């Protein structure tokens, strides 16, 4: 299988001031293959969105290399980077905030079409894109507030498609929607994937949705990937205790933020204070991702 | 009428005032359901089906431009449609408490969590210290530490804010708690924490619960009965487990079919065609007929009857068209 994305030891550190730091991404190593849907699950604050934004070049990583196909994004600059960026797009969680309220839908979608074509052709293209995503082209001169949540998410999708990308990060695209609308949007994602041979990275905290749409799944916890592999392996035979808790979505106590910050400064597993099967070793050593099955990795000493 | 029901809603209609919206548009069209003591009922449906509106009517919180015209809402035996705002103020909080979807927009950002909880018991004839003790005990009951009392809403996480809201709603020990999508804005693990808390509190305080959500599978996980709403009417009420296995109304069936966990990867979800109709332009006959896969001629012409059998209720022609009028079983 062709590798589309390759991330090597990508970290993102934010300075909170007063000498406090937070590691939003902690040495992320992963690959995304062409044509797959790569699911990322985790709670808010686990670094899912940061990961998506780092890949889109919206945030610069503190360390590490990101390869898209054979090009290293972290080394590219200027027009080369701009040209490459057309290849990948992102759809955000909140369709109420990610569309400019003062721009007509047609203009929003048209912005992405920059090829040397005249305005009439661009207009045709916008109509086509809206039609594809299920918005009546007659409504192209309306403003975002004249659309429902599901319709706005369709407009976001049309905008993402306007640069004819091969890869799309879907950052919780259905979590603000009703279940009946979510069903339609998920169907649309699948249709578009087949039609344009797209590759997706699908970020969500909803395990049911990821389990439905993804081929491979990564589980994130406090900026680290703690487990990843084929969906069937991860969902049916989770190795990391955190994955287990997420899947059963059973209730567990959250650690204090201060506790986590304290732990981030030292060696050891970040899940230690919450882990039902923690041992002494987990407090002093960091478990690295180890292969526990074919293509199935987990960062837990239990796996050894 | 017995006190067996904590909440008994009968033929509730809400009509928008003519002066503002032209013709008097009905936005709740004869809602009927009951909640017994210690029972939990979920109102399920898409946005725009009238779930929140029903809850707001029960709390007497409908805005001025809307007039309640018909029906009865018996809250612990008192018809809150008939009583004055003044009388309602004494019932609100004491008989029924409510929590909302987005806790951050219901908490006042310039007051501490403690002072906002305290507000609900200000009128009590006890000393300041006693009042504070009550608040602190309440905070502990909802699983928060004492120091949350002095925190401002922005210093709290979404889950903590929702817990503060629950504390506010329960501090006057109401018999009924209305929870309007309390977990929608929250993370999975935080959400399951809130659901778990609601379960515990329901037992501890002997609460009746009206739970509002669009996620029928979430509701089925912990309530006793489910009522499905569509276009301002309840189209089906049934036992929570029964409804997931054998939904009667086509709308319920379609709602359950929207759940992604019911499909294998690569399959298309059998989504409901079309969208919730505008209340101004409701289709004639059964409001669901344009989206219904089993639509018959009669559905386009006349309103479907309400059929009650055992503990279930369904409003659909597929189950006959003899109208029974007896309430309950």
Coordinates of C-alpha atoms in Angstrom, one line a residue:
Chain A
X1 CA 0.0 0.0 0.0
X2 CA 1.2 3.5 -0.8
X3 CA 2.0 5.6 2.1
X4 CA 0.4 9.1 2.0
X5 CA 1.4 10.6 5.3
X6 CA 4.4 9.8 7.4
X7 CA 4.9 11.5 10.8
X8 CA 8.2 11.0 12.5
X9 CA 8.5 12.0 16.2
X10 CA 6.2 15.0 15.8
X11 CA 5.8 17.0 19.0
X12 CA 4.0 20.2 19.8
X13 CA 4.8 22.1 22.9
X14 CA 2.8 25.1 24.1
X15 CA 4.2 27.6 26.6
X16 CA 1.6 28.6 29.1
X17 CA 3.9 31.2 30.6
X18 CA 5.4 31.2 34.1
X19 CA 7.6 28.4 33.0
X20 CA 4.6 26.0 32.6
X21 CA 4.5 24.0 29.4
X22 CA 2.0 21.7 27.9
X23 CA 2.9 18.9 25.5
X24 CA -0.1 18.8 23.1
X25 CA 1.6 16.3 20.9
X26 CA 4.3 14.0 22.3
X27 CA 6.5 12.2 19.7
X28 CA 3.8 11.1 17.3
X29 CA 4.9 8.4 14.9
X30 CA 2.3 7.3 12.4
X31 CA 1.5 6.5 8.8
X32 CA -1.6 7.0 6.8
X33 CA -2.1 4.9 3.6
X34 CA -3.7 6.1 0.4
X35 CA -7.4 5.3 0.2
X36 CA -8.0 4.5 3.8
X37 CA -10.0 6.2 6.5
X38 CA -7.8 6.7 9.5
X39 CA -9.8 7.3 12.7
X40 CA -8.5 9.2 15.7
X41 CA -10.3 8.9 19.0
X42 CA -9.7 10.4 22.4
X43 CA -11.2 12.9 24.8
X44 CA -11.0 16.6 24.4
X45 CA -7.5 17.7 25.3
X46 CA -5.9 14.6 24.0
X47 CA -4.4 16.4 21.1
X48 CA -6.6 15.1 18.3
X49 CA -7.3 18.5 16.8
X50 CA -3.7 19.6 17.2
X51 CA -2.6 16.6 15.3
X52 CA -5.0 17.5 12.4
X53 CA -3.9 21.1 12.4
X54 CA -0.2 20.2 12.5
X55 CA -0.7 18.0 9.4
X56 CA -2.6 20.7 7.6
X57 CA 0.3 23.1 8.3
X58 CA -2.0 25.4 10.3
X59 CA 0.3 24.9 13.4
X60 CA 4.0 24.4 13.2
X61 CA 5.3 21.4 15.1
X62 CA 8.0 22.0 17.7
X63 CA 9.9 19.0 16.7
X64 CA 9.7 16.2 14.1
X65 CA 9.2 15.7 10.4
X66 CA 6.0 15.4 8.5
X67 CA 6.0 13.8 5.1
X68 CA 3.2 14.1 2.6
X69 CA 3.8 11.5 -0.2
X70 CA 7.6 12.1 -0.7
X71 CA 7.7 15.8 0.3
X72 CA 8.7 16.9 3.7
X73 CA 6.2 19.6 4.8
X74 CA 8.3 20.9 7.6
X75 CA 11.1 21.8 5.1
X76 CA 8.9 23.3 2.4
X77 CA 8.4 27.1 2.2
X78 CA 6.5 29.7 0.2
X79 CA 4.8 28.8 -3.1
X80 CA 5.9 25.2 -3.0
X81 CA 4.0 24.7 0.3
X82 CA 1.0 26.6 -1.0
X83 CA 0.8 24.5 -4.1
X84 CA 1.0 21.3 -2.0
X85 CA -1.6 22.5 0.4
X86 CA -4.3 22.2 -2.3
X87 CA -3.9 18.5 -1.9
X88 CA -5.2 18.4 1.6
X89 CA -8.1 20.1 3.3
X90 CA -9.8 20.2 6.7
X91 CA -13.4 20.2 7.8
X92 CA -14.0 21.7 11.2
X93 CA -16.3 20.6 14.0
X94 CA -18.5 23.6 14.3
X95 CA -20.2 24.6 11.1
X96 CA -21.6 27.7 12.8
X97 CA -18.1 29.1 13.4
X98 CA -16.1 27.9 10.5
X99 CA -18.1 29.7 7.8
X100 CA -17.7 33.4 7.4
X101 CA -21.1 34.9 8.3
X102 CA -20.6 37.9 6.0
X103 CA -19.7 35.9 2.9
X104 CA -22.2 34.4 0.6
X105 CA -22.0 30.7 0.3
X106 CA -20.9 31.0 -3.4
X107 CA -18.0 33.2 -2.5
X108 CA -16.9 30.9 0.4
X109 CA -16.8 27.9 -1.9
X110 CA -15.3 29.9 -4.8
X111 CA -12.3 31.1 -2.8
X112 CA -10.7 27.7 -3.1
X113 CA -10.9 27.7 -6.9
X114 CA -7.9 29.7 -8.0
X115 CA -7.1 28.1 -11.3
X116 CA -6.9 30.4 -14.4
X117 CA -10.5 30.2 -15.3
X118 CA -13.0 33.0 -15.8
X119 CA -15.7 33.8 -13.3
X120 CA -18.5 32.1 -15.3
X121 CA -16.6 28.8 -15.2
X122 CA -15.9 29.2 -11.5
X123 CA -19.6 29.8 -10.9
X124 CA -20.4 26.6 -12.8
X125 CA -17.9 24.7 -10.7
X126 CA -19.4 26.1 -7.4
X127 CA -22.8 25.0 -8.6
X128 CA -21.4 21.5 -9.3
X129 CA -19.7 21.3 -5.9
X130 CA -22.9 22.4 -4.0
X131 CA -25.0 20.0 -6.0
X132 CA -22.6 17.2 -5.1
X133 CA -22.8 17.9 -1.4
X134 CA -26.6 18.2 -1.5
X135 CA -27.2 21.9 -1.5
X136 CA -29.6 23.3 -4.1
X137 CA -27.4 25.5 -6.4
X138 CA -30.2 28.1 -6.4
X139 CA -29.3 28.9 -2.8
X140 CA -25.7 29.7 -3.6
X141 CA -26.1 33.5 -3.0
X142 CA -27.6 32.9 0.5
X143 CA -25.6 33.6 3.7
X144 CA -24.6 30.9 6.2
X145 CA -27.3 31.9 8.7
X146 CA -29.9 30.9 6.2
X147 CA -28.8 27.3 6.4
X148 CA -29.4 24.6 9.1
X149 CA -26.5 22.9 10.9
X150 CA -26.4 19.9 8.6
X151 CA -26.5 22.1 5.5
X152 CA -23.7 24.3 6.8
X153 CA -21.6 21.2 7.3
X154 CA -22.4 20.3 3.6
X155 CA -21.1 23.8 2.6
X156 CA -17.9 23.2 4.6
X157 CA -17.5 20.0 2.7
X158 CA -18.1 21.7 -0.7
X159 CA -15.5 24.3 0.3
X160 CA -13.0 21.6 1.2
X161 CA -13.6 19.9 -2.2
X162 CA -13.1 23.0 -4.1
X163 CA -9.3 22.6 -4.4
X164 CA -9.8 18.9 -5.5
X165 CA -7.8 17.5 -2.6
X166 CA -6.8 13.9 -2.2
X167 CA -6.8 14.0 1.6
X168 CA -9.3 15.5 4.0
X169 CA -9.1 15.8 7.8
X170 CA -12.6 15.6 9.2
X171 CA -12.4 17.1 12.7
X172 CA -15.5 16.0 14.6
X173 CA -17.7 16.9 11.6
X174 CA -20.8 15.4 13.0
X175 CA -20.6 15.9 16.7
X176 CA -22.8 19.1 16.6
X177 CA -25.5 17.4 14.6
X178 CA -28.6 15.5 15.2
X179 CA -28.3 11.7 14.8
X180 CA -30.6 11.8 11.8
X181 CA -28.5 14.5 10.1
X182 CA -25.3 12.7 11.2
X183 CA -26.4 9.7 9.3
X184 CA -26.8 11.7 6.1
X185 CA -23.4 13.4 6.5
X186 CA -21.7 10.1 7.1
X187 CA -23.3 8.7 4.0
X188 CA -22.1 11.8 2.0
X189 CA -18.5 11.2 3.3
X190 CA -18.6 7.6 2.0
X191 CA -20.1 8.6 -1.3
X192 CA -17.5 11.3 -1.9
X193 CA -14.7 9.0 -0.9
X194 CA -15.7 6.5 -3.6
X195 CA -16.2 9.1 -6.2
X196 CA -13.0 11.1 -5.7
X197 CA -10.8 8.3 -4.3
X198 CA -10.3 10.4 -1.1
X199 CA -8.3 9.5 1.9
X200 CA -9.7 10.6 5.3
X201 CA -8.4 11.2 8.7
X202 CA -11.6 11.1 10.8
X203 CA -11.2 12.7 14.3
X204 CA -14.0 12.1 16.8
X205 CA -14.7 11.4 20.4
X206 CA -17.6 9.3 19.3
X207 CA -16.4 5.7 19.2
X208 CA -19.5 4.5 17.5
X209 CA -19.0 6.8 14.6
X210 CA -15.3 6.0 14.2
X211 CA -16.0 2.3 14.5
X212 CA -18.4 2.7 11.7
X213 CA -16.4 4.8 9.2
X214 CA -12.7 4.0 9.9
X215 CA -10.4 1.3 8.6
X216 CA -7.7 1.9 11.0
X217 CA -7.9 3.6 14.4
X218 CA -5.5 5.5 16.7
X219 CA -6.3 6.1 20.3
X220 CA -4.9 9.3 21.8
X221 CA -4.3 10.2 25.4
X222 CA -2.7 13.4 26.6
X223 CA -0.8 14.0 23.4
X224 CA 0.3 10.5 22.8
X225 CA -0.9 7.7 20.6
X226 CA -1.4 4.9 23.1
X227 CA -2.7 2.3 20.7
X228 CA -3.4 2.0 17.0
X229 CA -4.1 -0.7 14.5
X230 CA -6.8 -2.1 12.3
X231 CA -10.2 -1.2 13.6
X232 CA -11.2 -4.8 14.2
X233 CA -8.2 -5.4 16.3
X234 CA -8.3 -2.3 18.4
X235 CA -12.1 -2.4 19.0
X236 CA -12.4 -6.1 19.6
X237 CA -9.1 -6.8 21.4
X238 CA -8.0 -3.5 23.0
X239 CA -4.6 -3.9 24.7
X240 CA -4.2 -0.5 26.4
X241 CA -6.4 -0.1 29.5
X242 CA -7.4 3.4 28.3
X243 CA -8.8 2.0 25.0
X244 CA -10.7 -0.5 27.0
X245 CA -12.3 2.3 29.1
X246 CA -13.1 4.5 26.0
X247 CA -14.8 1.6 24.2
X248 CA -16.9 0.5 27.1
X249 CA -17.3 4.3 27.7
X250 CA -17.7 3.3 31.3
X251 CA -17.4 6.0 34.0
X252 CA -14.0 6.7 35.4
X253 CA -12.6 9.5 37.4
X254 CA -10.6 12.1 35.6
X255 CA -7.3 13.2 36.9
X256 CA -6.8 16.8 37.9
X257 CA -5.1 19.0 35.4
X258 CA -2.5 19.9 38.0
X259 CA -1.8 16.2 38.5
X260 CA -1.3 15.6 34.7
X261 CA 1.0 18.6 34.5
X262 CA 3.0 17.3 37.4
X263 CA 3.3 13.9 35.7
X264 CA 4.2 15.4 32.3
X265 CA 7.4 16.7 33.7
X266 CA 8.7 13.2 34.7
X267 CA 9.2 9.8 33.1
X268 CA 6.5 7.3 33.2
X269 CA 3.1 6.4 31.8
X270 CA 0.6 9.4 31.8
X271 CA -2.3 7.0 32.3
X272 CA -0.6 5.7 35.5
X273 CA -2.9 7.5 38.0
X274 CA -6.1 6.2 36.4
X275 CA -4.9 2.8 35.3
X276 CA -6.7 -0.2 36.8
X277 CA -3.7 -2.4 36.2
X278 CA -0.8 0.0 37.0
X279 CA 2.4 -1.4 38.4
X280 CA 5.5 0.2 39.9
X281 CA 7.3 0.1 36.6
X282 CA 4.6 2.3 35.0
X283 CA 5.5 5.1 37.3
X284 CA 9.2 5.3 36.3
X285 CA 9.3 4.2 32.7
X286 CA 7.5 5.4 29.6
X287 CA 6.0 2.5 27.7
X288 CA 6.7 2.8 24.0
X289 CA 4.5 1.6 21.1
X290 CA 5.2 -2.1 20.6
X291 CA 3.7 -4.4 18.1
X292 CA 1.2 -6.6 19.8
X293 CA -0.3 -8.2 16.6
X294 CA 0.0 -7.7 12.9
X295 CA -0.1 -3.9 12.4
X296 CA -1.5 -3.5 15.9
X297 CA 0.6 -1.3 18.3
X298 CA 0.0 -0.4 21.9
X299 CA 2.0 1.6 24.4
X300 CA 1.6 -0.5 27.6
X301 CA 3.8 -2.8 29.6
X302 CA 0.9 -5.2 29.8
X303 CA 1.5 -6.0 26.1
X304 CA 4.9 -7.4 26.7
Chain B
X1 CA -56.8 12.5 39.6
X2 CA -54.4 10.8 41.9
X3 CA -51.0 11.9 43.2
X4 CA -49.6 8.8 41.6
X5 CA -48.3 10.9 38.8
X6 CA -45.6 13.4 39.5
X7 CA -46.2 14.9 36.1
X8 CA -49.3 14.5 34.0
X9 CA -49.5 16.4 30.7
X10 CA -52.8 16.4 29.0
X11 CA -53.6 17.7 25.6
X12 CA -50.9 20.4 25.8
X13 CA -51.1 22.8 22.9
X14 CA -48.8 25.8 22.4
X15 CA -49.8 28.4 19.9
X16 CA -47.7 31.3 18.6
X17 CA -49.5 34.6 19.1
X18 CA -51.3 35.9 16.0
X19 CA -49.9 39.5 16.3
X20 CA -46.4 38.3 15.7
X21 CA -46.5 35.3 13.5
X22 CA -49.7 35.9 11.5
X23 CA -52.0 32.9 11.7
X24 CA -51.8 31.2 15.1
X25 CA -49.3 28.5 14.4
X26 CA -49.5 25.4 16.7
X27 CA -46.1 24.3 17.7
X28 CA -47.1 21.8 20.3
X29 CA -50.1 19.8 19.0
X30 CA -51.7 17.9 21.8
X31 CA -48.8 16.5 23.8
X32 CA -49.8 13.9 26.4
X33 CA -47.7 11.8 28.7
X34 CA -47.3 11.0 32.4
X35 CA -44.4 10.4 34.7
X36 CA -44.9 8.4 37.9
X37 CA -43.0 8.8 41.1
X38 CA -39.4 7.6 40.7
X39 CA -40.0 6.9 37.0
X40 CA -37.8 8.2 34.2
X41 CA -39.1 9.1 30.8
X42 CA -37.0 10.2 27.8
X43 CA -38.4 12.6 25.1
X44 CA -36.6 11.7 21.9
X45 CA -36.8 13.3 18.5
X46 CA -34.9 15.4 15.9
X47 CA -34.3 19.1 16.6
X48 CA -37.4 21.1 15.9
X49 CA -39.7 18.4 17.1
X50 CA -40.7 20.3 20.2
X51 CA -38.8 18.4 22.9
X52 CA -37.3 21.5 24.6
X53 CA -40.6 23.4 24.1
X54 CA -42.4 20.7 26.1
X55 CA -39.8 21.0 28.9
X56 CA -40.0 24.8 28.9
X57 CA -43.8 24.7 29.2
X58 CA -43.6 22.4 32.2
X59 CA -41.2 24.8 33.8
X60 CA -43.4 27.8 32.8
X61 CA -40.4 29.3 31.1
X62 CA -42.0 30.0 27.7
X63 CA -41.2 33.5 26.3
X64 CA -43.9 36.2 26.3
X65 CA -44.7 36.0 22.6
X66 CA -45.9 32.5 23.0
X67 CA -49.2 31.7 24.6
X68 CA -50.2 28.5 26.3
X69 CA -53.8 28.1 25.3
X70 CA -55.0 24.6 25.8
X71 CA -54.4 21.6 27.9
X72 CA -53.3 20.8 31.5
X73 CA -49.8 20.4 33.0
X74 CA -50.3 18.7 36.4
X75 CA -47.1 19.0 38.3
X76 CA -47.6 17.1 41.6
X77 CA -51.3 17.7 41.2
X78 CA -51.2 21.5 40.5
X79 CA -52.2 22.7 37.1
X80 CA -49.4 25.1 36.3
X81 CA -51.2 26.4 33.2
X82 CA -53.8 28.0 35.3
X83 CA -51.8 29.5 38.2
X84 CA -50.2 32.9 38.2
X85 CA -46.5 33.7 37.6
X86 CA -46.3 34.5 41.4
X87 CA -47.5 31.1 42.4
X88 CA -45.4 29.4 39.7
X89 CA -42.3 30.9 41.3
X90 CA -42.9 29.0 44.5
X91 CA -43.4 25.7 42.6
X92 CA -40.4 26.1 40.3
X93 CA -37.3 24.6 41.8
X94 CA -39.3 23.1 44.7
X95 CA -41.4 20.7 42.6
X96 CA -39.3 20.6 39.4
X97 CA -35.7 21.5 38.6
X98 CA -34.1 21.7 35.2
X99 CA -30.7 21.4 33.7
X100 CA -29.8 22.5 30.2
X101 CA -27.7 21.6 27.2
X102 CA -24.9 24.1 27.5
X103 CA -24.1 24.7 31.2
X104 CA -21.7 27.5 30.3
X105 CA -24.4 29.7 28.9
X106 CA -26.7 29.2 31.9
X107 CA -24.1 30.0 34.6
X108 CA -23.5 33.7 35.3
X109 CA -19.8 34.3 34.6
X110 CA -19.4 37.0 37.2
X111 CA -20.6 35.1 40.3
X112 CA -18.9 32.1 41.9
X113 CA -20.5 28.7 41.6
X114 CA -21.3 28.7 45.3
X115 CA -23.1 32.0 45.3
X116 CA -25.2 30.8 42.4
X117 CA -26.3 27.7 44.1
X118 CA -26.9 29.7 47.3
X119 CA -29.3 32.0 45.4
X120 CA -31.9 29.2 45.3
X121 CA -32.1 28.9 49.1
X122 CA -31.7 32.5 50.0
X123 CA -35.3 32.8 51.1
X124 CA -34.9 30.1 53.7
X125 CA -35.1 31.2 57.3
X126 CA -31.7 29.8 58.4
X127 CA -28.3 31.3 59.1
X128 CA -25.8 32.1 56.4
X129 CA -23.5 29.4 57.7
X130 CA -26.2 26.8 57.6
X131 CA -27.0 27.8 54.0
X132 CA -23.4 27.4 53.0
X133 CA -23.3 24.0 54.6
X134 CA -26.3 22.9 52.6
X135 CA -24.5 24.1 49.4
X136 CA -21.3 22.3 50.2
X137 CA -23.1 19.1 51.0
X138 CA -24.9 19.5 47.7
X139 CA -21.6 20.0 45.9
X140 CA -20.3 16.8 47.4
X141 CA -23.5 15.0 46.4
X142 CA -22.9 15.8 42.7
X143 CA -19.3 14.7 43.0
X144 CA -17.4 18.0 43.3
X145 CA -14.9 19.1 45.9
X146 CA -15.7 21.8 48.4
X147 CA -13.4 24.4 46.9
X148 CA -15.6 24.5 43.8
X149 CA -17.8 26.7 45.9
X150 CA -15.4 29.6 45.5
X151 CA -14.6 29.1 41.8
X152 CA -16.0 31.1 38.9
X153 CA -17.7 29.3 35.9
X154 CA -14.7 29.9 33.6
X155 CA -12.5 28.0 36.0
X156 CA -14.6 24.9 35.7
X157 CA -14.6 22.2 33.0
X158 CA -17.8 21.5 31.1
X159 CA -18.4 18.4 33.2
X160 CA -18.0 20.4 36.4
X161 CA -20.2 23.2 35.2
X162 CA -23.0 20.6 34.4
X163 CA -22.5 19.2 37.9
X164 CA -22.9 22.7 39.4
X165 CA -26.1 23.1 37.3
X166 CA -27.4 19.8 38.8
X167 CA -26.6 21.0 42.3
X168 CA -28.6 24.2 41.6
X169 CA -31.5 22.2 40.2
X170 CA -31.6 19.8 43.1
X171 CA -30.9 22.0 46.1
X172 CA -34.6 22.5 46.9
X173 CA -35.1 18.8 46.6
X174 CA -37.7 18.8 43.7
X175 CA -39.7 15.7 42.9
X176 CA -39.0 16.0 39.2
X177 CA -35.7 16.8 37.4
X178 CA -35.9 17.8 33.7
X179 CA -32.6 17.2 31.9
X180 CA -32.5 18.8 28.5
X181 CA -29.7 17.2 26.5
X182 CA -27.4 17.5 29.5
X183 CA -24.5 15.6 27.8
X184 CA -24.6 16.8 24.2
X185 CA -21.9 19.4 24.7
X186 CA -19.7 17.0 26.6
X187 CA -17.0 14.4 25.9
X188 CA -17.8 10.7 26.0
X189 CA -16.2 10.0 29.3
X190 CA -17.4 13.2 30.9
X191 CA -20.9 12.4 29.5
X192 CA -21.0 8.9 30.9
X193 CA -19.9 10.5 34.3
X194 CA -23.0 12.8 34.2
X195 CA -25.3 10.0 33.2
X196 CA -23.9 7.8 36.0
X197 CA -24.4 10.7 38.4
X198 CA -28.0 11.2 37.3
X199 CA -28.7 7.5 38.0
X200 CA -27.2 7.7 41.5
X201 CA -29.0 10.9 42.4
X202 CA -32.3 9.6 41.0
X203 CA -32.1 6.7 43.5
X204 CA -30.8 8.8 46.4
X205 CA -33.4 11.5 46.1
X206 CA -36.2 9.3 44.7
X207 CA -36.4 11.6 41.7
X208 CA -38.6 11.4 38.7
X209 CA -36.7 12.2 35.6
X210 CA -37.7 13.7 32.3
X211 CA -34.7 13.2 30.0
X212 CA -34.5 15.0 26.7
X213 CA -32.1 13.8 23.9
X214 CA -31.9 13.2 20.2
X215 CA -29.8 10.0 20.9
X216 CA -32.3 7.2 21.3
X217 CA -29.7 4.7 22.2
X218 CA -28.3 6.9 25.0
X219 CA -31.8 7.2 26.4
X220 CA -32.6 3.5 26.1
X221 CA -29.5 2.8 28.2
X222 CA -31.0 4.2 31.4
X223 CA -34.6 5.4 31.3
X224 CA -37.7 3.3 32.0
X225 CA -39.9 4.6 29.1
X226 CA -39.3 6.5 25.9
X227 CA -41.6 9.0 24.2
X228 CA -40.8 9.8 20.6
X229 CA -41.8 13.3 19.4
X230 CA -42.3 14.5 15.9
X231 CA -43.6 17.9 14.7
X232 CA -45.1 18.8 18.1
X233 CA -46.8 15.5 18.9
X234 CA -45.8 12.4 20.7
X235 CA -46.0 9.6 18.1
X236 CA -45.0 6.7 20.3
X237 CA -44.5 5.9 24.0
X238 CA -43.1 2.6 25.0
X239 CA -40.9 0.7 27.4
X240 CA -37.3 1.7 26.7
X241 CA -36.1 -1.8 25.9
X242 CA -39.2 -2.8 23.9
X243 CA -38.9 0.3 21.7
X244 CA -35.4 -0.5 20.6
X245 CA -36.3 -4.1 19.7
X246 CA -39.8 -3.6 18.2
X247 CA -40.4 0.1 17.4
X248 CA -44.0 0.6 16.3
X249 CA -44.1 4.0 14.6
X250 CA -42.3 4.3 11.3
X251 CA -40.5 7.4 12.6
X252 CA -39.1 5.5 15.7
X253 CA -38.0 2.8 13.3
X254 CA -36.2 5.3 11.1
X255 CA -34.6 7.1 14.1
X256 CA -33.2 3.8 15.3
X257 CA -32.0 3.0 11.8
X258 CA -29.9 6.2 11.9
X259 CA -27.6 4.8 14.6
X260 CA -24.2 4.1 13.0
X261 CA -23.5 1.2 15.4
X262 CA -26.3 -0.7 13.6
X263 CA -24.2 -1.0 10.4
X264 CA -21.1 -2.6 9.2
X265 CA -18.3 -0.5 7.7
X266 CA -18.9 0.4 4.1
X267 CA -22.7 0.1 4.4
X268 CA -24.8 3.1 3.8
X269 CA -26.9 4.3 6.7
X270 CA -30.6 4.2 6.0
X271 CA -31.1 7.9 6.8
X272 CA -34.5 9.5 7.0
X273 CA -35.3 11.3 3.8
X274 CA -36.2 14.9 4.0
X275 CA -36.2 17.0 7.1
X276 CA -38.5 18.1 10.0
X277 CA -41.3 20.2 8.5
X278 CA -41.7 23.9 9.3
X279 CA -44.6 24.4 11.8
X280 CA -46.1 26.9 9.4
X281 CA -46.2 24.4 6.6
X282 CA -47.1 21.1 8.2
X283 CA -48.3 18.6 5.7
X284 CA -52.0 17.5 6.0
X285 CA -53.0 14.3 7.6
X286 CA -50.1 12.6 9.4
X287 CA -47.2 15.1 9.7
X288 CA -44.7 12.3 9.0
X289 CA -46.4 11.1 5.8
X290 CA -44.0 12.8 3.3
X291 CA -41.0 11.0 4.9
X292 CA -42.8 7.7 5.8
X293 CA -41.8 4.6 3.8
X294 CA -45.2 2.9 4.6
X295 CA -47.3 5.8 3.6
X296 CA -50.9 5.0 2.7
X297 CA -53.7 7.1 1.1
X298 CA -55.4 7.6 4.4
X299 CA -52.3 9.1 6.0
X300 CA -52.4 12.0 3.6
X301 CA -56.1 12.7 4.3
X302 CA -56.6 12.5 8.0
X303 CA -54.8 12.6 11.3
X304 CA -53.8 9.2 12.6
X305 CA -55.6 7.9 15.7
X306 CA -53.9 7.4 19.1
X307 CA -53.8 3.7 19.8
X308 CA -53.1 2.6 23.3
X309 CA -52.3 -1.0 24.2
X310 CA -50.8 -2.1 27.5
X311 CA -48.2 0.5 28.4
X312 CA -47.6 1.6 24.9
X313 CA -49.0 4.4 22.8
X314 CA -48.7 4.8 19.0
X315 CA -50.2 7.3 16.6
X316 CA -50.2 5.6 13.3
X317 CA -52.8 4.2 10.8
X318 CA -50.8 1.0 10.5
X319 CA -52.2 -0.2 13.8
X320 CA -55.8 0.3 12.9
X321 CA -58.0 3.4 13.0
X322 CA -60.3 2.8 15.9
X323 CA -59.8 5.6 18.4
X324 CA -59.6 4.5 22.0
X325 CA -60.1 7.1 24.6
X326 CA -59.2 5.5 27.8
X327 CA -56.1 6.9 29.4
X328 CA -53.2 4.7 30.6
X329 CA -53.7 0.9 30.6

